[in-house]
Amino acid sequence: MNRIKLMLMMLLCLPNFIFCQDIIDYSKVKTNSGEVKIPGNWEQLNKADDSGQTYLKNKDGVIIAIAQNPKKAYPFFKSNESDFENVKLFYTWDSDYYKENKFKTEKIKENTELEYIIWKYNDKKLDNVFLFGSTKNNFLNLLVYTNNWSEVEKIIFLENLYKLNK
């Protein structure tokens, strides 16, 4: 009888125990304007001083870059515009730079409610997929650079990363 009670108790409690656990590991990156949390284990490769981008790599060889900088630090920033209008200015400013340097760029998606734009440029090797978004007084610049993921997987990763840090 005790075994039946124990089995019944385990059947009732075990799913709650399993599903209540936070099994996702996170890596944290210090940026120019705070900390960004990334799902999974990521090893820092380097940091570009000019852009503030920190490059990271996971065990599967996927490379990402993260920068978070004050909006007012950018030459195009207009304090009288909305956050999303400034994100659009950020996208135009950066994508124009790549176009001027003969790279192919393409806007993939924008979300006015969450204030982000996803776009890409091809460096003649593979696509660099970016998400530029607004977080309070900062711009969040996220990049995925890999052939290991499809474009859809890159977009999902970027959107989830952005939502986690918005």
Tab-separated table of C-alpha atoms in Angstrom:
chain	number	residue	atom	x	y	z
A	1	MET	CA	0.000	0.000	0.000
A	2	ASN	CA	2.842	2.372	0.842
A	3	ARG	CA	4.399	1.755	-2.562
A	4	ILE	CA	1.156	2.686	-4.290
A	5	LYS	CA	0.950	5.916	-2.275
A	6	LEU	CA	4.570	6.711	-3.075
A	7	MET	CA	4.037	6.054	-6.790
A	8	LEU	CA	0.881	8.169	-6.806
A	9	MET	CA	2.657	10.973	-4.985
A	10	MET	CA	5.553	10.877	-7.457
A	11	LEU	CA	3.190	10.928	-10.434
A	12	LEU	CA	1.438	13.989	-9.048
A	13	CYS	CA	4.500	15.936	-7.880
A	14	LEU	CA	7.211	15.031	-10.366
A	15	PRO	CA	5.777	16.954	-13.345
A	16	ASN	CA	5.492	20.101	-11.219
A	17	PHE	CA	9.050	19.694	-10.029
A	18	ILE	CA	10.385	19.112	-13.552
A	19	PHE	CA	8.502	21.955	-15.217
A	20	CYS	CA	9.165	24.495	-12.471
A	21	GLN	CA	12.918	24.195	-12.846
A	22	ASP	CA	14.740	26.918	-14.784
A	23	ILE	CA	16.989	24.630	-16.819
A	24	ILE	CA	18.281	27.312	-19.185
A	25	ASP	CA	21.806	28.532	-18.541
A	26	TYR	CA	22.546	32.161	-19.308
A	27	SER	CA	25.672	34.017	-20.234
A	28	LYS	CA	26.012	37.694	-19.372
A	29	VAL	CA	27.859	40.364	-21.304
A	30	LYS	CA	28.826	43.767	-19.956
A	31	THR	CA	28.107	46.453	-22.537
A	32	ASN	CA	28.742	50.195	-22.606
A	33	SER	CA	25.309	50.695	-21.030
A	34	GLY	CA	24.730	47.734	-18.742
A	35	GLU	CA	24.464	43.993	-18.920
A	36	VAL	CA	22.847	41.773	-21.562
A	37	LYS	CA	21.638	38.278	-20.741
A	38	ILE	CA	22.009	35.550	-23.419
A	39	PRO	CA	20.385	32.102	-23.253
A	40	GLY	CA	22.998	29.339	-23.389
A	41	ASN	CA	26.710	29.151	-22.828
A	42	TRP	CA	28.721	31.664	-24.859
A	43	GLU	CA	32.465	32.307	-24.818
A	44	GLN	CA	33.628	35.873	-25.367
A	45	LEU	CA	35.937	36.250	-28.367
A	46	ASN	CA	36.697	39.981	-28.429
A	47	LYS	CA	35.240	43.453	-28.117
A	48	ALA	CA	35.392	46.238	-30.706
A	49	ASP	CA	36.143	49.478	-28.907
A	50	ASP	CA	34.725	51.742	-31.629
A	51	SER	CA	31.258	50.139	-31.792
A	52	GLY	CA	31.155	48.561	-28.345
A	53	GLN	CA	30.264	45.213	-29.962
A	54	THR	CA	31.224	42.143	-27.997
A	55	TYR	CA	31.642	38.991	-30.100
A	56	LEU	CA	30.786	35.606	-28.635
A	57	LYS	CA	30.774	32.003	-29.819
A	58	ASN	CA	28.906	28.924	-28.590
A	59	LYS	CA	29.977	25.266	-28.679
A	60	ASP	CA	28.292	24.827	-32.086
A	61	GLY	CA	30.430	27.566	-33.653
A	62	VAL	CA	27.615	30.134	-33.893
A	63	ILE	CA	28.976	33.674	-33.601
A	64	ILE	CA	26.914	36.523	-32.208
A	65	ALA	CA	27.722	40.117	-31.398
A	66	ILE	CA	26.039	42.410	-28.906
A	67	ALA	CA	26.311	46.147	-28.376
A	68	GLN	CA	24.223	48.393	-26.175
A	69	ASN	CA	25.033	52.076	-26.366
A	70	PRO	CA	23.335	55.316	-25.332
A	71	LYS	CA	21.091	56.672	-28.094
A	72	LYS	CA	22.493	60.164	-27.643
A	73	ALA	CA	25.978	58.871	-28.594
A	74	TYR	CA	24.921	58.454	-32.241
A	75	PRO	CA	25.089	61.331	-34.747
A	76	PHE	CA	21.648	60.595	-36.241
A	77	PHE	CA	19.766	60.500	-32.909
A	78	LYS	CA	16.889	62.973	-32.620
A	79	SER	CA	15.521	63.468	-29.114
A	80	ASN	CA	12.241	64.846	-30.482
A	81	GLU	CA	11.524	61.617	-32.432
A	82	SER	CA	9.914	58.429	-31.109
A	83	ASP	CA	12.030	55.442	-30.106
A	84	PHE	CA	10.970	53.522	-33.208
A	85	GLU	CA	11.726	56.486	-35.486
A	86	ASN	CA	15.220	56.553	-33.993
A	87	VAL	CA	15.574	52.789	-34.570
A	88	LYS	CA	14.683	53.444	-38.229
A	89	LEU	CA	17.332	56.180	-38.339
A	90	PHE	CA	19.847	53.726	-36.845
A	91	TYR	CA	18.991	51.124	-39.495
A	92	THR	CA	19.281	53.677	-42.316
A	93	TRP	CA	22.575	55.031	-40.980
A	94	ASP	CA	24.195	51.581	-40.659
A	95	SER	CA	22.745	49.947	-43.788
A	96	ASP	CA	23.730	52.987	-45.896
A	97	TYR	CA	27.307	52.497	-44.733
A	98	TYR	CA	27.288	48.921	-46.047
A	99	LYS	CA	25.602	49.934	-49.298
A	100	GLU	CA	28.247	52.620	-49.848
A	101	ASN	CA	30.881	49.911	-49.408
A	102	LYS	CA	29.226	47.736	-52.078
A	103	PHE	CA	27.566	45.209	-49.781
A	104	LYS	CA	24.070	43.927	-50.461
A	105	THR	CA	21.601	44.812	-47.671
A	106	GLU	CA	17.987	43.865	-47.082
A	107	LYS	CA	15.391	44.779	-44.462
A	108	ILE	CA	13.770	41.551	-43.277
A	109	LYS	CA	11.249	42.603	-40.661
A	110	GLU	CA	10.188	45.466	-38.431
A	111	ASN	CA	8.043	45.611	-35.326
A	112	THR	CA	6.748	49.068	-34.430
A	113	GLU	CA	5.178	47.906	-31.170
A	114	LEU	CA	8.365	46.317	-29.794
A	115	GLU	CA	10.533	48.936	-31.559
A	116	TYR	CA	12.971	46.844	-33.581
A	117	ILE	CA	14.136	46.208	-37.141
A	118	ILE	CA	15.740	43.006	-38.396
A	119	TRP	CA	17.957	43.311	-41.439
A	120	LYS	CA	20.992	41.736	-43.065
A	121	TYR	CA	23.985	42.391	-45.212
A	122	ASN	CA	26.129	39.842	-47.005
A	123	ASP	CA	29.905	40.139	-46.476
A	124	LYS	CA	30.544	38.013	-49.589
A	125	LYS	CA	30.839	34.939	-47.334
A	126	LEU	CA	27.493	34.771	-45.572
A	127	ASP	CA	24.640	36.870	-44.243
A	128	ASN	CA	25.082	38.988	-41.130
A	129	VAL	CA	21.595	39.193	-39.600
A	130	PHE	CA	21.038	42.141	-37.252
A	131	LEU	CA	18.322	43.282	-34.898
A	132	PHE	CA	18.420	46.970	-34.003
A	133	GLY	CA	16.101	47.851	-31.161
A	134	SER	CA	15.309	50.391	-28.490
A	135	THR	CA	15.715	49.753	-24.759
A	136	LYS	CA	14.985	52.816	-22.633
A	137	ASN	CA	17.803	55.307	-23.327
A	138	ASN	CA	19.881	52.824	-25.336
A	139	PHE	CA	20.048	51.126	-28.692
A	140	LEU	CA	20.489	47.362	-28.581
A	141	ASN	CA	22.422	46.032	-31.576
A	142	LEU	CA	22.312	42.227	-31.941
A	143	LEU	CA	23.992	40.167	-34.659
A	144	VAL	CA	24.023	36.493	-35.667
A	145	TYR	CA	26.774	35.299	-38.014
A	146	THR	CA	26.640	31.613	-38.946
A	147	ASN	CA	25.831	29.068	-41.616
A	148	ASN	CA	24.688	26.636	-38.902
A	149	TRP	CA	21.242	28.230	-38.579
A	150	SER	CA	18.633	29.077	-41.183
A	151	GLU	CA	17.527	32.681	-41.546
A	152	VAL	CA	14.325	31.810	-39.670
A	153	GLU	CA	16.338	30.365	-36.764
A	154	LYS	CA	18.507	33.491	-36.671
A	155	ILE	CA	15.429	35.730	-36.573
A	156	ILE	CA	13.795	33.705	-33.789
A	157	PHE	CA	17.009	33.801	-31.756
A	158	LEU	CA	17.375	37.572	-32.214
A	159	GLU	CA	13.746	38.282	-31.320
A	160	ASN	CA	13.937	36.131	-28.189
A	161	LEU	CA	17.237	37.700	-27.153
A	162	TYR	CA	15.811	41.159	-27.659
A	163	LYS	CA	12.628	40.413	-25.674
A	164	LEU	CA	14.730	38.974	-22.855
A	165	ASN	CA	16.676	42.246	-22.600
A	166	LYS	CA	14.003	44.818	-23.523
